[in-house]
Coordinates of C-alpha atoms in Angstrom, one line a residue:
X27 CA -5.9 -31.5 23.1
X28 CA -3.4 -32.4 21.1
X29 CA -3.3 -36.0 19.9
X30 CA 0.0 -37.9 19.8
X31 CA 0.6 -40.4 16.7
X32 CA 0.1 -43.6 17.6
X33 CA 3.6 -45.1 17.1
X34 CA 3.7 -47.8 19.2
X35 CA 0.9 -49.8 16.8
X36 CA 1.1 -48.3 13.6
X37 CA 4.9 -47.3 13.0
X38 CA 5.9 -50.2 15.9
X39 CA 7.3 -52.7 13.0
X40 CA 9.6 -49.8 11.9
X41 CA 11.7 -50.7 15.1
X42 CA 11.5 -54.3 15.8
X43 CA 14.3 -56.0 13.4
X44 CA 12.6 -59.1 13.8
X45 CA 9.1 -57.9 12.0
X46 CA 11.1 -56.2 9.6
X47 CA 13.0 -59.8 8.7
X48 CA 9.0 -61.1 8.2
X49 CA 9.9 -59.2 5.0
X50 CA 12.5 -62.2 3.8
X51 CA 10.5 -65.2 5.5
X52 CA 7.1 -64.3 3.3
X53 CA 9.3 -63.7 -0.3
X54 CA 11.0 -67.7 0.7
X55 CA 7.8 -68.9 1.3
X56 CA 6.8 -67.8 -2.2
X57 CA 10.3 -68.1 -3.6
X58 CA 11.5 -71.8 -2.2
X59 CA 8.7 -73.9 -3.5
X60 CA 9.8 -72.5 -7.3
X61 CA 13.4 -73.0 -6.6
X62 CA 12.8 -76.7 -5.3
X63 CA 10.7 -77.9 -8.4
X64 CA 13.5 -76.1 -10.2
X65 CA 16.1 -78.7 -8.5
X66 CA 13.8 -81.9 -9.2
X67 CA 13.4 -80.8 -12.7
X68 CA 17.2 -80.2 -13.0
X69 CA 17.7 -84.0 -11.3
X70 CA 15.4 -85.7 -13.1
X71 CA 16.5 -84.1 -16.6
X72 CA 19.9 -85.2 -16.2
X73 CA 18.4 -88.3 -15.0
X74 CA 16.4 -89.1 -18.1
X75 CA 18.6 -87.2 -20.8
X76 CA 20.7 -89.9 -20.7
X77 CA 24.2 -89.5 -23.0
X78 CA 21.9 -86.5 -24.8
X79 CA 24.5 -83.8 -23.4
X80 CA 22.4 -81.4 -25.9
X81 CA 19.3 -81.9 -23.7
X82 CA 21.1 -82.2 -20.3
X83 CA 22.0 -78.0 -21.7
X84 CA 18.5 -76.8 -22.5
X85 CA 17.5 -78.8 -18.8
X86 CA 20.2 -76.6 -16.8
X87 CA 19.5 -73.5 -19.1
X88 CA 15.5 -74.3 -18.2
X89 CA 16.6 -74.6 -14.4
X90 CA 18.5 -71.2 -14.4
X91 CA 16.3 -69.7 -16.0
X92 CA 13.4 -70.5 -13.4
X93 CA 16.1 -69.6 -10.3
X94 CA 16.9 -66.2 -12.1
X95 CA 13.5 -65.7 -12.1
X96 CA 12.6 -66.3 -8.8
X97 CA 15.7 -64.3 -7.4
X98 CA 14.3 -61.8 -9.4
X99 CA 11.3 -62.0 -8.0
X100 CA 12.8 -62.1 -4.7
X101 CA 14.6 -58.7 -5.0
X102 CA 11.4 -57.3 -6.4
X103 CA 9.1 -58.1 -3.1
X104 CA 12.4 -57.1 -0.8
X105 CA 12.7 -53.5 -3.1
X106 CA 8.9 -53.1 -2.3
X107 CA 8.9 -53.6 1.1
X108 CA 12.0 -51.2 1.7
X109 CA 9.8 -48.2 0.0
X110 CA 7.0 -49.3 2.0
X111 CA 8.6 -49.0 4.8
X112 CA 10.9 -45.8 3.6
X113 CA 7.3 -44.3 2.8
X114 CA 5.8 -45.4 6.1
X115 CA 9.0 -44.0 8.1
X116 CA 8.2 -40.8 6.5
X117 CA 5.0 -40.8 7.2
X118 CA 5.5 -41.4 10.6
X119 CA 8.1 -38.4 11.2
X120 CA 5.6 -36.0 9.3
X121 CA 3.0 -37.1 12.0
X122 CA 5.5 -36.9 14.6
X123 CA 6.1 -33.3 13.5
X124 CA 2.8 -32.5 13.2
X125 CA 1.7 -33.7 16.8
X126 CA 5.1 -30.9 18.3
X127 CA 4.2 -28.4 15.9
X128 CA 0.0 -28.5 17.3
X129 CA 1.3 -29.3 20.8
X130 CA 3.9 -25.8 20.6
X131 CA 0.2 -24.2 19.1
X132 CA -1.6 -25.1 21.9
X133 CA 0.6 -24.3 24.6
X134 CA 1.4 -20.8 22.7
X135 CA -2.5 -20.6 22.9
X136 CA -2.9 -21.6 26.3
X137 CA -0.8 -18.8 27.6
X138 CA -2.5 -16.3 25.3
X139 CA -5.5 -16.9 26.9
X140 CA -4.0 -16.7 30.5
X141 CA -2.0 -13.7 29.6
X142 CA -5.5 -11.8 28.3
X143 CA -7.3 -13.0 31.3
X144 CA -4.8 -11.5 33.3
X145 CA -4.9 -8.4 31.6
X146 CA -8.7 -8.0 31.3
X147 CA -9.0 -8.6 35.4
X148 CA -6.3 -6.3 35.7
X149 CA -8.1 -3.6 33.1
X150 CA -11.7 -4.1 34.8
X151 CA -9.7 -3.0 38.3
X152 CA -8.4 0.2 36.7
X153 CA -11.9 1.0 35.9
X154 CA -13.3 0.8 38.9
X155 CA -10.7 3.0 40.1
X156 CA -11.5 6.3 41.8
X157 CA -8.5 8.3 39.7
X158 CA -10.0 9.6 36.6
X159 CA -6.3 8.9 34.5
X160 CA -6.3 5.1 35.8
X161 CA -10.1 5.0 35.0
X162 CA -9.3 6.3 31.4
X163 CA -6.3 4.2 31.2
X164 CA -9.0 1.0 31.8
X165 CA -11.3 2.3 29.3
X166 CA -8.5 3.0 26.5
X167 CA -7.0 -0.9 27.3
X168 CA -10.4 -2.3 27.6
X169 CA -10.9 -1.5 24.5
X170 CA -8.0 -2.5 22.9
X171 CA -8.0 -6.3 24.5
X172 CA -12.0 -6.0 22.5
X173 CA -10.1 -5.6 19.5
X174 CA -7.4 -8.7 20.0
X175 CA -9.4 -10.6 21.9
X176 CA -12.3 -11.8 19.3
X177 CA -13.4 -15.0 21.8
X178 CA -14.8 -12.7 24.5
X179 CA -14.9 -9.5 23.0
X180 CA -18.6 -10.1 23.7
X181 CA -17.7 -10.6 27.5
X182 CA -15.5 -7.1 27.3
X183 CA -18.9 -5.2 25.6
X184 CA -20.9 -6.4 28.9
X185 CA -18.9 -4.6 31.0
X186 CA -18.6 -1.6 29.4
X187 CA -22.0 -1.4 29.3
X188 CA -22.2 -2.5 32.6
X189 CA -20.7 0.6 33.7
X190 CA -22.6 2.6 31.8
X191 CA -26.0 1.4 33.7
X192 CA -24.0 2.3 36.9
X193 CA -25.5 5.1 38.7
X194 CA -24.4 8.6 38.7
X195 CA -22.9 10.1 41.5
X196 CA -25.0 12.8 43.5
X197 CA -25.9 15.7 41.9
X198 CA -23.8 18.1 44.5
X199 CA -20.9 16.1 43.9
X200 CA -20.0 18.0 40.7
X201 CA -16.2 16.2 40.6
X202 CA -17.2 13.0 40.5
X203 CA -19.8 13.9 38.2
X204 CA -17.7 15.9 35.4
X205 CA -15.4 12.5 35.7
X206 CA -18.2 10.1 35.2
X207 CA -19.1 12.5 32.3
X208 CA -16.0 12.2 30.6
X209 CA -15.1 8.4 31.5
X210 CA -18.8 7.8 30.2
X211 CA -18.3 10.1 26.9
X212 CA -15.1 8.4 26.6
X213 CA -16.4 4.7 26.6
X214 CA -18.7 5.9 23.5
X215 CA -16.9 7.3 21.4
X216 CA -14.9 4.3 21.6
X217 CA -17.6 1.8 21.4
X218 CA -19.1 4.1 18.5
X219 CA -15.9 4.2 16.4
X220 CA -15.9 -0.3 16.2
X221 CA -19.3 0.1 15.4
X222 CA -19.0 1.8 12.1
X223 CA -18.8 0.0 8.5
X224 CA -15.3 -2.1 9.3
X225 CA -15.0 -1.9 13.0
X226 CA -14.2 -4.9 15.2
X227 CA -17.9 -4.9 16.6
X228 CA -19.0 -5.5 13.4
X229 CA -17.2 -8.8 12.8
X230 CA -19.3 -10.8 13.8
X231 CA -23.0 -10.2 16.5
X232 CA -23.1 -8.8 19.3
X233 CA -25.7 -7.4 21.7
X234 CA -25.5 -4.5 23.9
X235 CA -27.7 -3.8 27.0
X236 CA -27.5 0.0 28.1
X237 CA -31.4 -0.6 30.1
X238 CA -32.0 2.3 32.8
X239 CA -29.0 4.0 31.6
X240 CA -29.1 8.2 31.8
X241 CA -27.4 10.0 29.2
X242 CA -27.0 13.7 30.6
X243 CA -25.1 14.9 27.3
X244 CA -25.7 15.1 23.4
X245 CA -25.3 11.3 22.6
X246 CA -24.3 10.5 18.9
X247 CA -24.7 6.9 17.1
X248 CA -24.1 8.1 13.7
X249 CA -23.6 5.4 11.1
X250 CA -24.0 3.0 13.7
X251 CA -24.4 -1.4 13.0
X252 CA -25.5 -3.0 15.9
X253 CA -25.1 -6.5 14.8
X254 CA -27.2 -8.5 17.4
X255 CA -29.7 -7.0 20.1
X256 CA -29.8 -3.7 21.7
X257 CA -31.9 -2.7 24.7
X258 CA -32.4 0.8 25.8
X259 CA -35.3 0.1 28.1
X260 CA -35.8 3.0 30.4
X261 CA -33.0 4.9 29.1
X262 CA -33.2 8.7 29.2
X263 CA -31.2 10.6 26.6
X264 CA -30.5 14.4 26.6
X265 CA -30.4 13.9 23.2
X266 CA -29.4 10.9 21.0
X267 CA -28.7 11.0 16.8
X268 CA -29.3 7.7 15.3
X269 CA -28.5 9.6 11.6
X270 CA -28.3 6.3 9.2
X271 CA -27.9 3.9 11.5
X272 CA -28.5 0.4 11.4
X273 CA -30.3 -2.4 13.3
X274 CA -29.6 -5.8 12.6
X275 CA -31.2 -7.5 15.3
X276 CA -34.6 -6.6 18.0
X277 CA -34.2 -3.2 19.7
X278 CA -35.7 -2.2 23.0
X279 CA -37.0 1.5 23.3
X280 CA -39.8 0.7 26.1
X281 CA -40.7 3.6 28.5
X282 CA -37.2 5.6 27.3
X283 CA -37.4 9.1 27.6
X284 CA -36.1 11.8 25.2
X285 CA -35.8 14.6 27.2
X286 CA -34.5 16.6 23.6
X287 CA -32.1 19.5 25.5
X288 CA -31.1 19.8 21.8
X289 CA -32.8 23.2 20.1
X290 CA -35.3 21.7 18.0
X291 CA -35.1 18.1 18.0
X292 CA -35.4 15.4 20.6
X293 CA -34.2 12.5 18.5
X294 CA -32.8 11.9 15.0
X295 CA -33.6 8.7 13.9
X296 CA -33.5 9.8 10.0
X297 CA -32.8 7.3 7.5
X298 CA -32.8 4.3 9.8
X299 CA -32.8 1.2 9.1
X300 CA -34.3 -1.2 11.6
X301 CA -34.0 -5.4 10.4
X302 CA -35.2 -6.3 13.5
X303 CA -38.4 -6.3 15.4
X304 CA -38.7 -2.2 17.1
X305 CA -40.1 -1.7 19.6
X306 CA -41.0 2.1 21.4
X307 CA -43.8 0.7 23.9
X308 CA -44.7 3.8 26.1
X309 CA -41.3 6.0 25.2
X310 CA -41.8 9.5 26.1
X311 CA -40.3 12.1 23.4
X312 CA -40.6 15.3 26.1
X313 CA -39.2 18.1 23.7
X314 CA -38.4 18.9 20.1
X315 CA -38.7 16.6 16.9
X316 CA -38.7 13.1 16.9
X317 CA -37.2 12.7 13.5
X318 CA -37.9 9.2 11.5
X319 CA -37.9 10.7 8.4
X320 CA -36.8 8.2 5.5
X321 CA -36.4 5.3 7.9
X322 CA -37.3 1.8 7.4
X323 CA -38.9 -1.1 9.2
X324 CA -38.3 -4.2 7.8
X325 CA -40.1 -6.5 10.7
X326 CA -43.5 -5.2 13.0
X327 CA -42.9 -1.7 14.6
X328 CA -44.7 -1.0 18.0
X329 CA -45.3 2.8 18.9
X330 CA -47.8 1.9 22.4
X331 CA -49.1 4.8 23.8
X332 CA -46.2 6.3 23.2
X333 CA -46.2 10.6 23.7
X334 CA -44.9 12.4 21.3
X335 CA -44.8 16.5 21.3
X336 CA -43.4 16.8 17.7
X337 CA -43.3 13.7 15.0
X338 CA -41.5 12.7 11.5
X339 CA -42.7 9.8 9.6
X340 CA -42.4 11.2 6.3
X341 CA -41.3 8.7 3.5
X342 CA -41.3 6.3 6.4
X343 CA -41.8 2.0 4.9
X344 CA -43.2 -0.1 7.6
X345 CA -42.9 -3.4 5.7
X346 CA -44.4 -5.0 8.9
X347 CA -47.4 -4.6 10.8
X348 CA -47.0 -1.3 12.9
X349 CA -49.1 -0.6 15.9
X350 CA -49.8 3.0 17.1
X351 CA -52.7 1.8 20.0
X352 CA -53.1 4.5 22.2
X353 CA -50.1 7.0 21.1
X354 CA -50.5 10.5 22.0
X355 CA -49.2 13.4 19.6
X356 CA -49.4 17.1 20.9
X357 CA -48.6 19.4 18.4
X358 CA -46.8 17.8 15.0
X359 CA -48.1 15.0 13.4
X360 CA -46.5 13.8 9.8
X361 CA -47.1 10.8 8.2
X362 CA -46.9 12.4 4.5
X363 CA -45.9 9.5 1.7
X364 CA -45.3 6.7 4.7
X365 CA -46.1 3.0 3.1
X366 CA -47.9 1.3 5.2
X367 CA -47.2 -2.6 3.9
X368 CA -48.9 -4.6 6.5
X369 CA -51.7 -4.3 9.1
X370 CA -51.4 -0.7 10.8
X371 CA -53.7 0.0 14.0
X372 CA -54.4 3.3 15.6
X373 CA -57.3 2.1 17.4
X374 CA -58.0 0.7 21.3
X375 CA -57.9 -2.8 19.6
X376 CA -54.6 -4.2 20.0
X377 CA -54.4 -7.0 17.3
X378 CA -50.3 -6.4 17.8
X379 CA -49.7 -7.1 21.2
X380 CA -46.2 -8.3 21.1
X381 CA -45.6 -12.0 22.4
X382 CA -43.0 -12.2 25.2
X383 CA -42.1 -14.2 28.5
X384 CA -39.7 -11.5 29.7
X385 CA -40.9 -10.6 33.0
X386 CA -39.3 -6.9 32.6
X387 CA -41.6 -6.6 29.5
X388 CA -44.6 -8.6 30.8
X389 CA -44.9 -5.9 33.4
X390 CA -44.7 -2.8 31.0
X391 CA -47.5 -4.8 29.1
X392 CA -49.5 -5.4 32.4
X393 CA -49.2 -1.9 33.7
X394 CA -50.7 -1.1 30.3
X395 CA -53.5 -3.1 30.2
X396 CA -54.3 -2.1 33.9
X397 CA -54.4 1.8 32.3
X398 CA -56.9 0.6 29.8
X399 CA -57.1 0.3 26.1
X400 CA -57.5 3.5 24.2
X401 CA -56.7 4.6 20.4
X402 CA -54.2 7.4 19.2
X403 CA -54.9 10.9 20.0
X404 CA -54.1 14.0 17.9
X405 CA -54.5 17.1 19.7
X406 CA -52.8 18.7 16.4
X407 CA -53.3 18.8 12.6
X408 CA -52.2 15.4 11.1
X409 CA -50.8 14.3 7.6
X410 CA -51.3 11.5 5.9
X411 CA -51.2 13.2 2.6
X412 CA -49.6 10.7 -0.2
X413 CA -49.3 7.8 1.8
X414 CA -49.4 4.3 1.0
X415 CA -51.9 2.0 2.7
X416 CA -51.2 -1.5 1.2
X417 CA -52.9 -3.7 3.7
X418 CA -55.5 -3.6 6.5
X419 CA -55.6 -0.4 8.4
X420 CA -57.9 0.5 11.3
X421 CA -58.0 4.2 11.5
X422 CA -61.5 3.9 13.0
X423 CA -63.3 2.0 15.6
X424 CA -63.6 -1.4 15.6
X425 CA -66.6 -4.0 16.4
X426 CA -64.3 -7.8 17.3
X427 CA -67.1 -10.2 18.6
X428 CA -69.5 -7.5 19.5
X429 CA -67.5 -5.5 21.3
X430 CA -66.6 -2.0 19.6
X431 CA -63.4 -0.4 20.3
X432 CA -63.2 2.9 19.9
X433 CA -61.5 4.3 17.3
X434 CA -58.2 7.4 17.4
X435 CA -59.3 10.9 18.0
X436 CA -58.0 13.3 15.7
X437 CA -59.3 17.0 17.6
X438 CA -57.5 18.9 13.9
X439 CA -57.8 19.1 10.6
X440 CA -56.4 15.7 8.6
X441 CA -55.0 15.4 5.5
X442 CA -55.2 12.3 3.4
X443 CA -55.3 13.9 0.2
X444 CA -53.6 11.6 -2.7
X445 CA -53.0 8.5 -0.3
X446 CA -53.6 5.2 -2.0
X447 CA -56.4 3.5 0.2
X448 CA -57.7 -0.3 -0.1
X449 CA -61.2 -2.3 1.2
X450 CA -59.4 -2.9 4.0
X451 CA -58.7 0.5 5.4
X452 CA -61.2 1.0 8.4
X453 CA -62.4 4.8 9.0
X454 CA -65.1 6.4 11.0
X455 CA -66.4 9.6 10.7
X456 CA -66.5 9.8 14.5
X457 CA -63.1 10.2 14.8
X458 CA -62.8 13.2 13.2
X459 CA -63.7 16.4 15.7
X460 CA -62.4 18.6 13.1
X461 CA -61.8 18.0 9.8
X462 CA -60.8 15.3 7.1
X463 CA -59.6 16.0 3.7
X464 CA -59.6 12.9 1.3
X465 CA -59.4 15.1 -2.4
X466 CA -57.7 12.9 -5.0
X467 CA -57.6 9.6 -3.3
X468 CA -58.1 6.2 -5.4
X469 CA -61.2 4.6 -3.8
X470 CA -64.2 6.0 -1.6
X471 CA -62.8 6.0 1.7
X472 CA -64.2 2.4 3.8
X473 CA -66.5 4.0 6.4
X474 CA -67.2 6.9 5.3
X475 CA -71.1 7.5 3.9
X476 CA -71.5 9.2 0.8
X477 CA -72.6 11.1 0.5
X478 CA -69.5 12.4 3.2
X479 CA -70.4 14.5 6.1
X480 CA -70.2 18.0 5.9
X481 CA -66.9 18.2 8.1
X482 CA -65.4 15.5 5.2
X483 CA -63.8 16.2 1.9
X484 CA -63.9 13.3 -0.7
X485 CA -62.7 13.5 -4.0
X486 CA -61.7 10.4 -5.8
X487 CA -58.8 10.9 -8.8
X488 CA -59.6 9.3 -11.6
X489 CA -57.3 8.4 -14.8
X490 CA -58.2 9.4 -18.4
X491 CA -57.4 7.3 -21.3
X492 CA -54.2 9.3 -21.9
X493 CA -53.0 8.3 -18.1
X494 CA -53.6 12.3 -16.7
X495 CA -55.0 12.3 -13.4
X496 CA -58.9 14.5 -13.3

């Protein structure tokens, strides 16, 4: 809204003459009295000079003098007043200009926003079309009106994602489902491409919700910012690349599935970054490698009975608490050179349980707790060699009020030869059906009897005066 100057109180005086002659009645009421006294002193000097026609001179010169003055004075207040008003006049057509000029602005604006709304209703229609070049066509425009339209680009991301959630056609319709491939591939690439270091979706945050979404094909998010929140609850990929991506805000992994049609790997989350709180609660990695090797996580991690076939943590930094309760590993396990900042858990205690009120992730959590509570399992060899445990660890089983939760099983060989351990790293001998190798690590490992059971290697590396490792 637009706010007009108010002329008729401010400005009014401009246009009533009779305000404007105020100007001359307040200079005679400050002038008059001086040019009266002026008078009397005239009258009475001539009065009382007498047949002194020197003095009667100096009187009228006096009496001038003090009426010059005062008619100075008099063009003085009037000049004044004219500026003032000049200056107020000006003032009052700059705020006149100002008011059409905002008012032209806002009507411009007005039917900007009408024109987009018209176009984005008219867009949404051409996606729901059954014609796969009308469909693209609503994609391609879509997209466009996201990069114009800053105010609801939000809005625009909704429904694109929206239509990404929709469900595929039936599997003997193979038409409609090579279109829904490429529509679907094509919405993407597009989103993708904004994405990137200096796209429009990384102007400013914005969340995306792809939740129960199936990607049938090799899905790429290379390079990728997500500014705000992302959920991918019960999403199944084919295959997904998260190569260097980033996360600023929370992402949602809970119950995906990586189905990993890719030779070799199931995921590629190398060199991730995540800001925000992660969390994989019972995501299924079917096939291949699940790849986080180099990644960071900046806030608390949760890996929840999560199953993994094949796993990368190498070089990982969990600068948050981390919890792997109950996650199940199958054949690869690597957790070489991982830092481990905060409180890490692969025990049935769940110290981590993430606080939430949303009902979609209170019922994951429930059907959880109904399955019991159970620490990681390792039906494969396992390294930890090199790693980095900086704070409180249970890698054992753990006695909370007099109740003992068991601790991870770990059926191979393990290797935590070289790790940096503290007090506060919790092992049990137990857990170890195989074998544990702990050659060249700082302290005595926190559990572990010495001297160490037969099935356990202890060694602890010790620094000569010159700084060489024995």
């Amino acid at each position: 809204m637009v706010e007009k100057p108010d002329n008729e109180g401010r400005f009014a005086w401009i246009r009533n003459p009779s305000k404007q002659g105020s100007i001359f009645q307040h200079s005679l009421v400050v002038i008059a009295p001086l040019a009266i006294l002026a008078i009397i002193g005239l009258v009475f000097g001539f009065i009382f000079a007498g047949d002194n026609s020197e003095a009667r001179v100096r009187m009228i010169e006096a009496s001038l003098a003090v009426i010059g003055g005062a008619g100075a004075a008099v063009a003085l207040v009037v000049n004044y007043r004219r500026q003032q008003v000049l200056e107020e006049q000006n003032n009052r057509d700059a705020d006149q200009e100002e008011f059409d000029r905002n008012e032209v602005l806002a009507r411009r604006d007005m039917d900007r926003q009408e024109t987009l709304t018209k176009h984005f209703s008219d867009f949404t229609n051409q996606l729901a079309d059954d014609r796969v070049p009308v469909k693209l066509a609503g994609v391609y425009s879509l997209f466009r009106l996201a990069d114009e339209w800053k105010e609801h680009r939000q809005q625009i991301i909704d429904v694109l994602c929206g239509y990404l959630r929709l469900p595929w056609p039936d599997e003997n319709e193979e038409q409609a489902t090579r279109v829904e491939q490429e529509v679907r591939q094509t919405i993407l690439r597009e989103m993708v491409s904004r994405m990137k270091e200096g796209g429009t979706f990384t102007e400013d945050v914005y969340s995306y919700h792809f939740t129960r979404a199936i990607f049938p094909f090799s899905t790429s998010f290379q390079y990728v910012i997500f500014t705000g929140n992302c959920d991918f609850s019960d999403v199944c990929f084919a295959y997904v690349d998260f190569y260097e991506s980033k996360f600023n805000g929370s992402v949602d992994f809970i119950g995906c599935r990586f189905v990993g049609n890719f030779p070799g790997y199931s995921s590629v989350f190398l060199n991730f970054k995540f800001d925000g709180i992660a969390d994989f609660t019972a995501a299924i990695f079917e096939e291949g490698l699940a790849d986080f090797k180099g990644s960071t996580f900046y806030r608390a991690a949760y890996f929840t009975k999560v199953c993994f076939q094949r796993v990368d943590f190498s070089r990982v930094s969990f600068m948050d608490t981390v919890d792997f309760m109950g996650v199940r590993v199958s054949v690869v396990a690597n957790f070489s050179e991982v830092t481990f900042s905060s409180l890490v858990n692969f025990s049935s205690f769940n110290p981590l349980m993430r606080a939430t009120t949303e009902r979609r992730r209170l019922d994951v959590y429930s059907r959880l707790s109904e399955q019991g509570s159970i620490g990681a399992e390792f039906k494969c060899p396992v390294s930890f060699a090199g790693s980095r445990f900086l704070g409180p660890a249970y890698v054992g089983s753990v006695i909370i009020g007099g109740h003992q939760f068991p601790g991870p099983l770990f059926h191979q060989e393990v290797d935590f030869a070289g790790a940096n351990l503290n007090r506060e790293v919790h092992f049990d001998p137990s857990c170890f059906l195989s074998s544990a190798d702990f050659t060249n690590v700082n302290i005595w490992p926190n559990g572990i009897p010495d001297p160490a059971p037969d099935n356990i290697t202890v060694s602890i590396c010790r620094e000569d005066k010159e700084g060489t490792s024995i």
